[in-house]
Tab-separated table of N, CA and C in Angstrom:
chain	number	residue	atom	x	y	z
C	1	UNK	N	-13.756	-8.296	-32.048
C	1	UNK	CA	-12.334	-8.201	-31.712
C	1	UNK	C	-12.004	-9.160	-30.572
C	2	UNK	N	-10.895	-9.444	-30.603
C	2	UNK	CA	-10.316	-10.891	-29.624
C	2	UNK	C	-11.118	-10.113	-28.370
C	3	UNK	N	-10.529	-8.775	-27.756
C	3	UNK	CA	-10.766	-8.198	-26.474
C	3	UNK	C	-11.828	-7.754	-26.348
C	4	UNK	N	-12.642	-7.601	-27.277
C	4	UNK	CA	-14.137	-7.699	-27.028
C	4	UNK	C	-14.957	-8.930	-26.474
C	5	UNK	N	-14.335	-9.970	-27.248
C	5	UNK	CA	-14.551	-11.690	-26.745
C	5	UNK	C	-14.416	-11.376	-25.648
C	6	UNK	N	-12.984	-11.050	-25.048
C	6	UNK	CA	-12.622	-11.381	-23.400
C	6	UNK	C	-13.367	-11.203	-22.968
C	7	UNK	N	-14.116	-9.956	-22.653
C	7	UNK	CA	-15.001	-8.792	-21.844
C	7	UNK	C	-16.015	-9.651	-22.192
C	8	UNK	N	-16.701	-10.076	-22.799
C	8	UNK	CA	-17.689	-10.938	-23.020
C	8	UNK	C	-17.955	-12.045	-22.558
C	9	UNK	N	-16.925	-12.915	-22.727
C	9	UNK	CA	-16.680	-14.015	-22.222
C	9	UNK	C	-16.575	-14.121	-20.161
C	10	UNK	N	-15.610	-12.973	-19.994
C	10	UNK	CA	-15.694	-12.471	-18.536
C	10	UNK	C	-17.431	-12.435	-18.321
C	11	UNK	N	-18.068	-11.447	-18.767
C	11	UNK	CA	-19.519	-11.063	-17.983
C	11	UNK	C	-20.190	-12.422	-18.380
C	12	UNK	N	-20.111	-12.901	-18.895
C	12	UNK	CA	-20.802	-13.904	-19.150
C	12	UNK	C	-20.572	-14.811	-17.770
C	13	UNK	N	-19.363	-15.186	-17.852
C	13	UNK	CA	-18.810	-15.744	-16.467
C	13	UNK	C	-19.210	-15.179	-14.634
C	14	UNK	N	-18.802	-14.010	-14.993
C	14	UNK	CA	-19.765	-13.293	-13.874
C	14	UNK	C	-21.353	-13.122	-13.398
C	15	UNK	N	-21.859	-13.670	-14.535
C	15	UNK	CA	-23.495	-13.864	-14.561
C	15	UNK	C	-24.034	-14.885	-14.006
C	16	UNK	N	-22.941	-16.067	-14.110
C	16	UNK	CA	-23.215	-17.742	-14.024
C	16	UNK	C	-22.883	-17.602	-12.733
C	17	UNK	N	-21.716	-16.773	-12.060
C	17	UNK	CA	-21.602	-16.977	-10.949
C	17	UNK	C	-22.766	-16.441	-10.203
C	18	UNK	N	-23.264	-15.398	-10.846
C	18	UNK	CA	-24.311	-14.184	-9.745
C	18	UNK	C	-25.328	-15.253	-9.055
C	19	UNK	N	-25.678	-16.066	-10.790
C	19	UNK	CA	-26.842	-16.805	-10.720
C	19	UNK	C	-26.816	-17.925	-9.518
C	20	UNK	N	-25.646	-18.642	-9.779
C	20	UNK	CA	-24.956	-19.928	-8.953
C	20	UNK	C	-25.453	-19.494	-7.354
C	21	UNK	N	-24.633	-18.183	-7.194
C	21	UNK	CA	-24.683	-17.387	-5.477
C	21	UNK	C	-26.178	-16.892	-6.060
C	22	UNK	N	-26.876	-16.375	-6.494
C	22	UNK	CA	-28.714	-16.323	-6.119
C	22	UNK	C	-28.989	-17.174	-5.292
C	23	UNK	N	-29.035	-19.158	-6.625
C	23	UNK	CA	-29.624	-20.233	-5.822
C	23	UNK	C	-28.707	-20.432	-4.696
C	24	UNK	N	-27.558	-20.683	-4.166
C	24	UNK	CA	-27.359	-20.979	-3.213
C	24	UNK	C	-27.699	-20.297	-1.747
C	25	UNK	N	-28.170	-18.520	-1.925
C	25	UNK	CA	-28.788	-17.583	-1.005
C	25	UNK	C	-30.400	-18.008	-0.653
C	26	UNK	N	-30.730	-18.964	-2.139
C	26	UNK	CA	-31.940	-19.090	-1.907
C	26	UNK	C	-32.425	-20.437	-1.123
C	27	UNK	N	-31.367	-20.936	-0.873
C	27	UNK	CA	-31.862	-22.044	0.085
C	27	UNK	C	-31.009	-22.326	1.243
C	28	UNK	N	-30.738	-21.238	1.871
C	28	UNK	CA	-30.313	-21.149	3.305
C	28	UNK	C	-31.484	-19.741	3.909
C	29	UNK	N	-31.569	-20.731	5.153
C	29	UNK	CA	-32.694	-20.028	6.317
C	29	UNK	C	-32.605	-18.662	6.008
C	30	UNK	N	-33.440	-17.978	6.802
C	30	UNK	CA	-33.427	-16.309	6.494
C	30	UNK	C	-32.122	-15.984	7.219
C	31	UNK	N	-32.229	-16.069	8.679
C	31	UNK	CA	-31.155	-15.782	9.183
C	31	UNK	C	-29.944	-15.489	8.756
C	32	UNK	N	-29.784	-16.591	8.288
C	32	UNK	CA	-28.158	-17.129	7.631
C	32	UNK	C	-27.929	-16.355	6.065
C	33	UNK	N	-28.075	-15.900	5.893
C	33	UNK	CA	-28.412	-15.153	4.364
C	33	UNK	C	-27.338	-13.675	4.485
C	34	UNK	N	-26.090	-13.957	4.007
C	34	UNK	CA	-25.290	-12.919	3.772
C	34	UNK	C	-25.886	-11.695	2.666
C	35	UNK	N	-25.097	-10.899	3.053
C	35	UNK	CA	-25.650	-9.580	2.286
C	35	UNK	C	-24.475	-9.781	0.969
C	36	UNK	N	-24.535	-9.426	-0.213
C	36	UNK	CA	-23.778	-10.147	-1.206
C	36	UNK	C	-23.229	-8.817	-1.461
C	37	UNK	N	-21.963	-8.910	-1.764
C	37	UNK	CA	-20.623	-8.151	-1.537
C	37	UNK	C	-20.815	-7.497	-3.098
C	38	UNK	N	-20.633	-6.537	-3.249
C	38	UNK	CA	-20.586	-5.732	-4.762
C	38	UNK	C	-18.896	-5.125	-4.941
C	39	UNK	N	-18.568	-5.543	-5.972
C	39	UNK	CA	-17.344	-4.791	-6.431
C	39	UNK	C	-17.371	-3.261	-6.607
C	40	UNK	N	-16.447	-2.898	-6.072
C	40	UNK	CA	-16.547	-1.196	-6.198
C	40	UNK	C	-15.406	-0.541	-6.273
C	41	UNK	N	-15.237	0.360	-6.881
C	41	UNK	CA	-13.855	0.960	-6.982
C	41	UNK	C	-13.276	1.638	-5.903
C	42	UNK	N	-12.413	1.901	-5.648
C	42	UNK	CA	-12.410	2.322	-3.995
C	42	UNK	C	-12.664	3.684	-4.137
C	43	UNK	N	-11.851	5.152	-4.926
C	43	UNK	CA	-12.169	6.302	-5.286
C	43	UNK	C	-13.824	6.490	-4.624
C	44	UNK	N	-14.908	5.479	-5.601
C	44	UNK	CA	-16.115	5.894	-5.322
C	44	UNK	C	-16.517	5.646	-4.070
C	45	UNK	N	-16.134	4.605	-3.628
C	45	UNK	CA	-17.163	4.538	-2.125
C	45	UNK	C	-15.450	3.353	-1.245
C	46	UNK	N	-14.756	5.068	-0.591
C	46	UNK	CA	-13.759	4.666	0.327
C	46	UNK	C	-14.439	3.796	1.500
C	47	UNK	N	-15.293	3.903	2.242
C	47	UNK	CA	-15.958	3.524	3.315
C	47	UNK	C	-17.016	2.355	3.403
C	48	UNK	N	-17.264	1.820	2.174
C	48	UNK	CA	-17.951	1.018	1.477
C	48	UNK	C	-17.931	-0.787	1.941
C	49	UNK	N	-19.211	-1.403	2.107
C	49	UNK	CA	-18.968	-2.833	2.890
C	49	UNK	C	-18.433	-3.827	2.309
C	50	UNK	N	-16.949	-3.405	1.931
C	50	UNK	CA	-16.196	-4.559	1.149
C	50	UNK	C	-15.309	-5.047	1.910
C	51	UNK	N	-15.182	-6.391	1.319
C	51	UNK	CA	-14.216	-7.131	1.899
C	51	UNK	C	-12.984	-6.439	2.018
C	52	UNK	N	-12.027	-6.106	3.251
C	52	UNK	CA	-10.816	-5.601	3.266
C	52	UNK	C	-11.215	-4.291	4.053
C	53	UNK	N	-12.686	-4.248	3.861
C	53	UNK	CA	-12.954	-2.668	4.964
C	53	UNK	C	-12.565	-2.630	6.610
C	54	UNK	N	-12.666	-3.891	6.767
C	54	UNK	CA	-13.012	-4.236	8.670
C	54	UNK	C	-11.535	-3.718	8.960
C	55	UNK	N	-12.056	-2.777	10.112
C	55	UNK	CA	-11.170	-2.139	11.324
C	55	UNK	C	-10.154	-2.806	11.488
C	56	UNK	N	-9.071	-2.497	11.565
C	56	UNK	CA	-7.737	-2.931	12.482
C	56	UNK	C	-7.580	-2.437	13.386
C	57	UNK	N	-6.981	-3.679	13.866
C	57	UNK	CA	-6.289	-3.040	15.497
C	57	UNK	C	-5.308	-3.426	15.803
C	58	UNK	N	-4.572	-3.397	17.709
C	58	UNK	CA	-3.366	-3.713	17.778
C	58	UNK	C	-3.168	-4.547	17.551
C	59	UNK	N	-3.662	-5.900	17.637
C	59	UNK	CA	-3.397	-7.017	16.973
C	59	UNK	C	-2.780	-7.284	15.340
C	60	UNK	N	-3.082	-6.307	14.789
C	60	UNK	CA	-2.708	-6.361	13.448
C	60	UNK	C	-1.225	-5.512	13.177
C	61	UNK	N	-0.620	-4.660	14.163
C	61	UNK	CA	0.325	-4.106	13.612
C	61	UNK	C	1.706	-4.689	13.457
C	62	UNK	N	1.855	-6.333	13.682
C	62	UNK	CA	3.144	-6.520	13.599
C	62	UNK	C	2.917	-7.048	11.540
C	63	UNK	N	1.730	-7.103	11.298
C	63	UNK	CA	1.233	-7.672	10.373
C	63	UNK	C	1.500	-6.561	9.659
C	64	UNK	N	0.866	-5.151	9.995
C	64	UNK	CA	1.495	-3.981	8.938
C	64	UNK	C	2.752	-3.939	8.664
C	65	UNK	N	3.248	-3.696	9.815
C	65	UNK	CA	5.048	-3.496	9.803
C	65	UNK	C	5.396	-4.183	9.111
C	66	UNK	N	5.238	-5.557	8.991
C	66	UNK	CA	5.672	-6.647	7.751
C	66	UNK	C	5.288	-5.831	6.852
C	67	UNK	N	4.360	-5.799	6.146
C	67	UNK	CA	3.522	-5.083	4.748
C	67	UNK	C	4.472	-4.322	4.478
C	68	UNK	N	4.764	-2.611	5.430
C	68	UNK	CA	5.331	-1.629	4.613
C	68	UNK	C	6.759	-1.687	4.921
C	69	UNK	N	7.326	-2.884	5.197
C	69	UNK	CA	8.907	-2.565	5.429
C	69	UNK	C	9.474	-2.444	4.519
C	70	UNK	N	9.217	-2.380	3.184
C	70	UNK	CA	9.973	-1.955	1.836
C	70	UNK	C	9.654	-0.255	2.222
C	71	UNK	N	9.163	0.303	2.766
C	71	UNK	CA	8.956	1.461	2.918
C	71	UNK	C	9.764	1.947	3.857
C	72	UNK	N	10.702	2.978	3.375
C	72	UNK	CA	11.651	3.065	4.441
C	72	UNK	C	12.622	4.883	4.429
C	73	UNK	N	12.466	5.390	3.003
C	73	UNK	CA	13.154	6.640	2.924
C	73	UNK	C	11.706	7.327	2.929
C	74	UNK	N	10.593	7.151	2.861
C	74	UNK	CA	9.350	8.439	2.589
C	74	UNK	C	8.258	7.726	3.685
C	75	UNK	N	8.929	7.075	4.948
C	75	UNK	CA	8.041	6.396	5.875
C	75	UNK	C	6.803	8.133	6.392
C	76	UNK	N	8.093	9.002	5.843
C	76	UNK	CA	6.676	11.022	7.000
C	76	UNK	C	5.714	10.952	5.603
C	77	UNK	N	5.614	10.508	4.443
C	77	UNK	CA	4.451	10.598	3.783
C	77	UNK	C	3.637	9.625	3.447
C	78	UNK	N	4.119	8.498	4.465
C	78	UNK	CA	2.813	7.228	4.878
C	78	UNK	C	1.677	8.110	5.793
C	79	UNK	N	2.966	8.222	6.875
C	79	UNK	CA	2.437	9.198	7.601
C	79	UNK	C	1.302	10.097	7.743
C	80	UNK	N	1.925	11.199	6.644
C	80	UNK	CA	0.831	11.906	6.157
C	80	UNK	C	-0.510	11.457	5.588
C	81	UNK	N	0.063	10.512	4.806
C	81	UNK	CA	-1.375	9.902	3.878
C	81	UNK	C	-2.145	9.461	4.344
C	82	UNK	N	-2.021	9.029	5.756
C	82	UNK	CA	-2.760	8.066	6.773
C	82	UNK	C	-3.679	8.867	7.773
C	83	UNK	N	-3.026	10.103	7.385
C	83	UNK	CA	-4.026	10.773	7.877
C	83	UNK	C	-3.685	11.859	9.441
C	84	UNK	N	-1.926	11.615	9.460
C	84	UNK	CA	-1.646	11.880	10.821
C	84	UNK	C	-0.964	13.197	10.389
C	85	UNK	N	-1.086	14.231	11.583
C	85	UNK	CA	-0.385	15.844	11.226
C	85	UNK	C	0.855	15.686	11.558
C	86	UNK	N	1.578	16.597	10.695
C	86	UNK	CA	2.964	16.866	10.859
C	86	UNK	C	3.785	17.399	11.799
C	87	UNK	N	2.828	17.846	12.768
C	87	UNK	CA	3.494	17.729	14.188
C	87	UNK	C	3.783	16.975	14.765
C	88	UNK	N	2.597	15.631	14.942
C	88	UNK	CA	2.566	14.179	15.258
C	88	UNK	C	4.246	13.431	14.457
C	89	UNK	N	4.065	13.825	13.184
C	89	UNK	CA	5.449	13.411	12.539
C	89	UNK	C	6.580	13.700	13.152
C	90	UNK	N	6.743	14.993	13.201
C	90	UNK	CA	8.218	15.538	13.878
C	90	UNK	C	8.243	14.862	15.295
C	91	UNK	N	7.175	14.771	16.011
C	91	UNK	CA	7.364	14.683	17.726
C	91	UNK	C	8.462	12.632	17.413
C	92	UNK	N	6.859	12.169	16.260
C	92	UNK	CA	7.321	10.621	16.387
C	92	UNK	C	8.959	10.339	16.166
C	93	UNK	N	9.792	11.305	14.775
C	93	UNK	CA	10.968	11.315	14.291
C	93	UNK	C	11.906	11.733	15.823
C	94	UNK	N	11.504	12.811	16.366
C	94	UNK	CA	12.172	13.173	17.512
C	94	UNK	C	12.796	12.054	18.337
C	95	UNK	N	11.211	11.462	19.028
C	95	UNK	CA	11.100	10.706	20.285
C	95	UNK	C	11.745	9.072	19.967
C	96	UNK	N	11.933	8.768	18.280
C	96	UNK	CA	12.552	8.162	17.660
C	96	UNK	C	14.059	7.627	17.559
C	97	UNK	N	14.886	9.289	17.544
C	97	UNK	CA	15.758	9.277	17.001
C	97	UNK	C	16.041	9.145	15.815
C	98	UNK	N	15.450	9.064	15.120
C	98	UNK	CA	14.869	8.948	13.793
C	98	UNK	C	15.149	7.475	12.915
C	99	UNK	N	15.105	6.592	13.980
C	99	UNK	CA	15.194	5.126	13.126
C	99	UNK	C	13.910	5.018	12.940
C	100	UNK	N	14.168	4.893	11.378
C	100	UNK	CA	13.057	4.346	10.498
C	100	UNK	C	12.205	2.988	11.195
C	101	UNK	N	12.575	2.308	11.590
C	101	UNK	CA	11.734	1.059	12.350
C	101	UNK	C	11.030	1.431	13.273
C	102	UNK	N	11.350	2.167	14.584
C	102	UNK	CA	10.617	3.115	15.387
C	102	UNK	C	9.745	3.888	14.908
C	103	UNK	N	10.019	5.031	13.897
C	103	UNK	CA	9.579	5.840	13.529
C	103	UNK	C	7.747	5.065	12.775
C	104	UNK	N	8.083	4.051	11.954
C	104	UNK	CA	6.736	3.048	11.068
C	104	UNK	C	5.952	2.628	12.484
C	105	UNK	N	6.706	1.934	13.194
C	105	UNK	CA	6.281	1.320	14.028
C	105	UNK	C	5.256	2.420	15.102
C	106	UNK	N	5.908	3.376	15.443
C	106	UNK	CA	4.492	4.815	16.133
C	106	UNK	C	3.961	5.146	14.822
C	107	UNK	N	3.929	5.136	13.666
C	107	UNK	CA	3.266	6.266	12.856
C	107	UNK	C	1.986	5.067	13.345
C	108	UNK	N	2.315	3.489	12.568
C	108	UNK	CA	1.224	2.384	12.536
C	108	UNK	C	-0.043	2.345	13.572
C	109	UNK	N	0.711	2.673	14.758
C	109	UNK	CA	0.222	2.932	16.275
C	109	UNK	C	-0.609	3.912	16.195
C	110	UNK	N	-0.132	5.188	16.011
C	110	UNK	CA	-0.928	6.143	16.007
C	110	UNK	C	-2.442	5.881	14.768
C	111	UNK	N	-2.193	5.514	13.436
C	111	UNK	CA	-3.134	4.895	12.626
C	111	UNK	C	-4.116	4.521	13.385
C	112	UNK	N	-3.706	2.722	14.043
C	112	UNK	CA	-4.733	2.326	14.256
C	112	UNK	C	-5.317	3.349	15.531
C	113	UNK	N	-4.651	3.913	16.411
C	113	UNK	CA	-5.376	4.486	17.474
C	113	UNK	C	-6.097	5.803	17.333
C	114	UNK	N	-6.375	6.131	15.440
C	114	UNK	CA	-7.087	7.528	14.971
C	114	UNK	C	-6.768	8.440	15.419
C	115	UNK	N	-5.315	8.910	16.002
C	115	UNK	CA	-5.275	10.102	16.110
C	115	UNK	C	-5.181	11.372	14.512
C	116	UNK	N	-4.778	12.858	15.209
C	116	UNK	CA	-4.953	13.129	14.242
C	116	UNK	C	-6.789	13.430	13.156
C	117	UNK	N	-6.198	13.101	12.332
C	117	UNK	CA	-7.458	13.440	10.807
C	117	UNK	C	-7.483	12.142	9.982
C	118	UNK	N	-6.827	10.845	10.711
C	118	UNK	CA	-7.329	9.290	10.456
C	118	UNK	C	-8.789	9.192	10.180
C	119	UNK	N	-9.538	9.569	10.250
C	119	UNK	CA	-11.008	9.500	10.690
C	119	UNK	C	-11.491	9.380	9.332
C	120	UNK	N	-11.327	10.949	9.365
C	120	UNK	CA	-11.408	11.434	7.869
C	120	UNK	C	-10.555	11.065	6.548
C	121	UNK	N	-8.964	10.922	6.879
C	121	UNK	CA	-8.491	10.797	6.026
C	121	UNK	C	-8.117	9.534	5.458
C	122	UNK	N	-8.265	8.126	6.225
C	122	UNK	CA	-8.072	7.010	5.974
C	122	UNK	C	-8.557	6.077	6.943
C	123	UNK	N	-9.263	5.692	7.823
C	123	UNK	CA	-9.529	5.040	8.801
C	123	UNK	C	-9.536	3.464	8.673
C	124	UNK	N	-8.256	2.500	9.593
C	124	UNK	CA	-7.548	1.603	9.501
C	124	UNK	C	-8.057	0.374	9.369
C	125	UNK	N	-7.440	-0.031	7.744
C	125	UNK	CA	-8.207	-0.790	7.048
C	125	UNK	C	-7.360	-1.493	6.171
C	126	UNK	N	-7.186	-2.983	5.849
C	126	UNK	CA	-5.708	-3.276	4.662
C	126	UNK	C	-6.460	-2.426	3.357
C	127	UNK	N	-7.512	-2.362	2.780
C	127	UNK	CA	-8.410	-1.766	2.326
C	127	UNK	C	-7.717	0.041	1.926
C	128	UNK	N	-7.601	0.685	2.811
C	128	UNK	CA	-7.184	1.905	3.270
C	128	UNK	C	-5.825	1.892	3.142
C	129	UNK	N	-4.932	1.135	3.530
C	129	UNK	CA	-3.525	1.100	3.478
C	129	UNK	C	-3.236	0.619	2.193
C	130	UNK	N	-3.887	-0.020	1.693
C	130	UNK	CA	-3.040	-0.398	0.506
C	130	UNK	C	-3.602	1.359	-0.721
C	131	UNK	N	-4.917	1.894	-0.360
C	131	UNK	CA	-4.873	2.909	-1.287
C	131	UNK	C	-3.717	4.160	-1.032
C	132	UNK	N	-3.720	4.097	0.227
C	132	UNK	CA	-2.627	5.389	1.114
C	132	UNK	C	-1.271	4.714	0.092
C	133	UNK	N	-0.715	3.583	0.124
C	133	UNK	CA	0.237	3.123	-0.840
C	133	UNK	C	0.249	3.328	-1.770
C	134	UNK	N	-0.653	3.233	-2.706
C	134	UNK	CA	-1.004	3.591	-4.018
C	134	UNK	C	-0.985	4.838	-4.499
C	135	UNK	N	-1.721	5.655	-3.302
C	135	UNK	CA	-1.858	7.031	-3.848
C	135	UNK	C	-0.653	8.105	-3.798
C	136	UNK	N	-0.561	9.240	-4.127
C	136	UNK	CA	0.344	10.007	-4.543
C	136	UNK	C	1.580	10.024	-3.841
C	137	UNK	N	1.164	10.273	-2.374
C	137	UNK	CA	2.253	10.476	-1.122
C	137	UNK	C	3.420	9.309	-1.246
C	138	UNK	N	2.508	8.219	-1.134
C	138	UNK	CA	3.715	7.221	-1.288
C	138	UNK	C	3.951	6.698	-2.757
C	139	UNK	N	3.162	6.414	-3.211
C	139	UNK	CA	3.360	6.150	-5.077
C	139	UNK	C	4.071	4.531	-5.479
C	140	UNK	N	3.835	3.743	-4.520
C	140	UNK	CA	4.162	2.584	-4.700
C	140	UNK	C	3.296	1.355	-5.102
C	141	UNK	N	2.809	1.519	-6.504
C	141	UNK	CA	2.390	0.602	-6.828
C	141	UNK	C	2.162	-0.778	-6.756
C	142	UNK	N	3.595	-1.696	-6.688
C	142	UNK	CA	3.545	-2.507	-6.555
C	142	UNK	C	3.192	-3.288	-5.099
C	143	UNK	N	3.645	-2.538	-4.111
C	143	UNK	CA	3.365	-2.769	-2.839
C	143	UNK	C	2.498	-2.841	-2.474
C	144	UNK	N	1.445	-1.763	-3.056
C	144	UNK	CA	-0.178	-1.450	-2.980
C	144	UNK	C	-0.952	-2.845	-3.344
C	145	UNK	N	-0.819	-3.465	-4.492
C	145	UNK	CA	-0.869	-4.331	-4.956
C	145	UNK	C	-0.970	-5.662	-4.341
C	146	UNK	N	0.318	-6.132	-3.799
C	146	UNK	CA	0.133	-7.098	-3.222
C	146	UNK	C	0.035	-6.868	-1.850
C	147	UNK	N	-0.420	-5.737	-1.029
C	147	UNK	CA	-0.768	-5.535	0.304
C	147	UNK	C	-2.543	-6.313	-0.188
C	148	UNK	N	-2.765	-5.849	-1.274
C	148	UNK	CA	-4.527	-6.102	-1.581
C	148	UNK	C	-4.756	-7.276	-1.942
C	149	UNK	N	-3.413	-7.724	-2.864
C	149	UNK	CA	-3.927	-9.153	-2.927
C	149	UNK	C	-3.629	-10.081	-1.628
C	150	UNK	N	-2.651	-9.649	-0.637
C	150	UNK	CA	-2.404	-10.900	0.286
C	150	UNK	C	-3.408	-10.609	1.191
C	151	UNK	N	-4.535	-9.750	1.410
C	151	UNK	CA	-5.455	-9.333	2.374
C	151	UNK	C	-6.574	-9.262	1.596
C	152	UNK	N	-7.000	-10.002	0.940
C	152	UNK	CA	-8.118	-10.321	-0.474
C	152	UNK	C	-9.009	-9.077	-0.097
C	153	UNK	N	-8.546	-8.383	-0.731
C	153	UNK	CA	-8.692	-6.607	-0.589
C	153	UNK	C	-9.748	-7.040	-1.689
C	154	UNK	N	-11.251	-6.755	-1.758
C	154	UNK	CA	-11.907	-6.565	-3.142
C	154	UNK	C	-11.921	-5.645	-3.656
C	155	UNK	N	-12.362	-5.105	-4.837
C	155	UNK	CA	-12.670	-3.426	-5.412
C	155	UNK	C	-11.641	-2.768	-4.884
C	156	UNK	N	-10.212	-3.794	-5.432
C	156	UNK	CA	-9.003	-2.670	-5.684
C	156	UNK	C	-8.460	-2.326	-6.911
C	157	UNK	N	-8.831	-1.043	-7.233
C	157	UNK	CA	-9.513	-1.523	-8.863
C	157	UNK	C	-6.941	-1.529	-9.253
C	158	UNK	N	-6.665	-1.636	-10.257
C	158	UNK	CA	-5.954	-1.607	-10.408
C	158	UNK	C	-5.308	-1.047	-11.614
C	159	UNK	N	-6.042	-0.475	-12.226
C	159	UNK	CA	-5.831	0.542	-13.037
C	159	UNK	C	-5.737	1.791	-13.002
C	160	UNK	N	-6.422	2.131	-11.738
C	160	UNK	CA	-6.752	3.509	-11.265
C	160	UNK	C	-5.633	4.157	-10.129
C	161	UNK	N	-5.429	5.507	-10.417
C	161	UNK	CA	-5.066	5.836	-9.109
C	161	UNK	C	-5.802	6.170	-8.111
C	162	UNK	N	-5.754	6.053	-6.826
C	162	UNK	CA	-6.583	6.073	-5.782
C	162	UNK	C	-5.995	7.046	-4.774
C	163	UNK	N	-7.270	7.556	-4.206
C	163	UNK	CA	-6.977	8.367	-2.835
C	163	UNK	C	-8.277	8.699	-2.226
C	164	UNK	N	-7.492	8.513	-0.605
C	164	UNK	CA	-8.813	8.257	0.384
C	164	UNK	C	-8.912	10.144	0.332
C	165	UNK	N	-7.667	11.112	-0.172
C	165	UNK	CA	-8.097	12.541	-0.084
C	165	UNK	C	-9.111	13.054	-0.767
């Protein structure tokens, strides 16, 4: 079948590359010898050494705020998804006034600074944010999407729904 070809034609392609990155691992010093990155679905291994895993920090949040500013009527179930309690929510909406720009702008803050059940529930990552997007709370596919592709997010699988819960 044509789509059997594809899939075929793909691994085949993926083999030549494995092989290509073997010899080229095989002739650089020991030292210098990267650990070779495996595709993975995120569901299976949230915490996993893929590209798009590495920590954020303050440096990165004017970079989020860009990302989720299409996000703007369900900014308390980023919130949530990210891992922060709903007390933390109300105090941020309060101390806010409840402009949505304020409001992204502390939830982001609080993210990267793990308060809360961040730890556990998503710990700050484009990696992590783009599944918190994806997954139920916020349900924005497309956003998810290209948060992963403009942050060469690997093993975002894209068929799947995802959650760091």
């Amino acid at each position: 079948s044509p789509m059997g070809l594809q899939v075929k034609r793909l691994n085949d392609t993926v083999n030549q590359l494995k092989a290509q990155l073997d010899k080229l691992e095989s002739h650089q010093p020991m030292q210098y010898q990267h650990k070779k990155t495996t595709l993975v679905r995120m569901s299976s291994e949230p915490h996993g050494d893929v590209y798009g895993d590495s920590q954020l920090g303050k440096q990165h949040i004017k970079d989020i705020l860009e990302d989720v500013s299409d996000i703007t009527d369900n900014w308390e179930n980023l919130g949530m998804a990210l891992g922060l309690h709903d007390t933390t929510l109300m105090k941020i909406k309060k101390e806010s006034g409840g402009n949505v720009d304020e409001c992204k702008r502390r939830i982001i803050t609080a993210w990267i600074d793990q308060q809360d059940m961040v730890q556990k529930t998503c710990p700050p990552s484009w990696k992590g944010l783009a599944a918190v997007i994806r997954g139920k709370l916020v349900n924005n596919y497309r956003l998810a999407t290209e948060i992963a592709e403009k942050h060469d997010v690997i093993g975002f699988d894209r068929s799947q729904s995802i959650s760091y819960t």
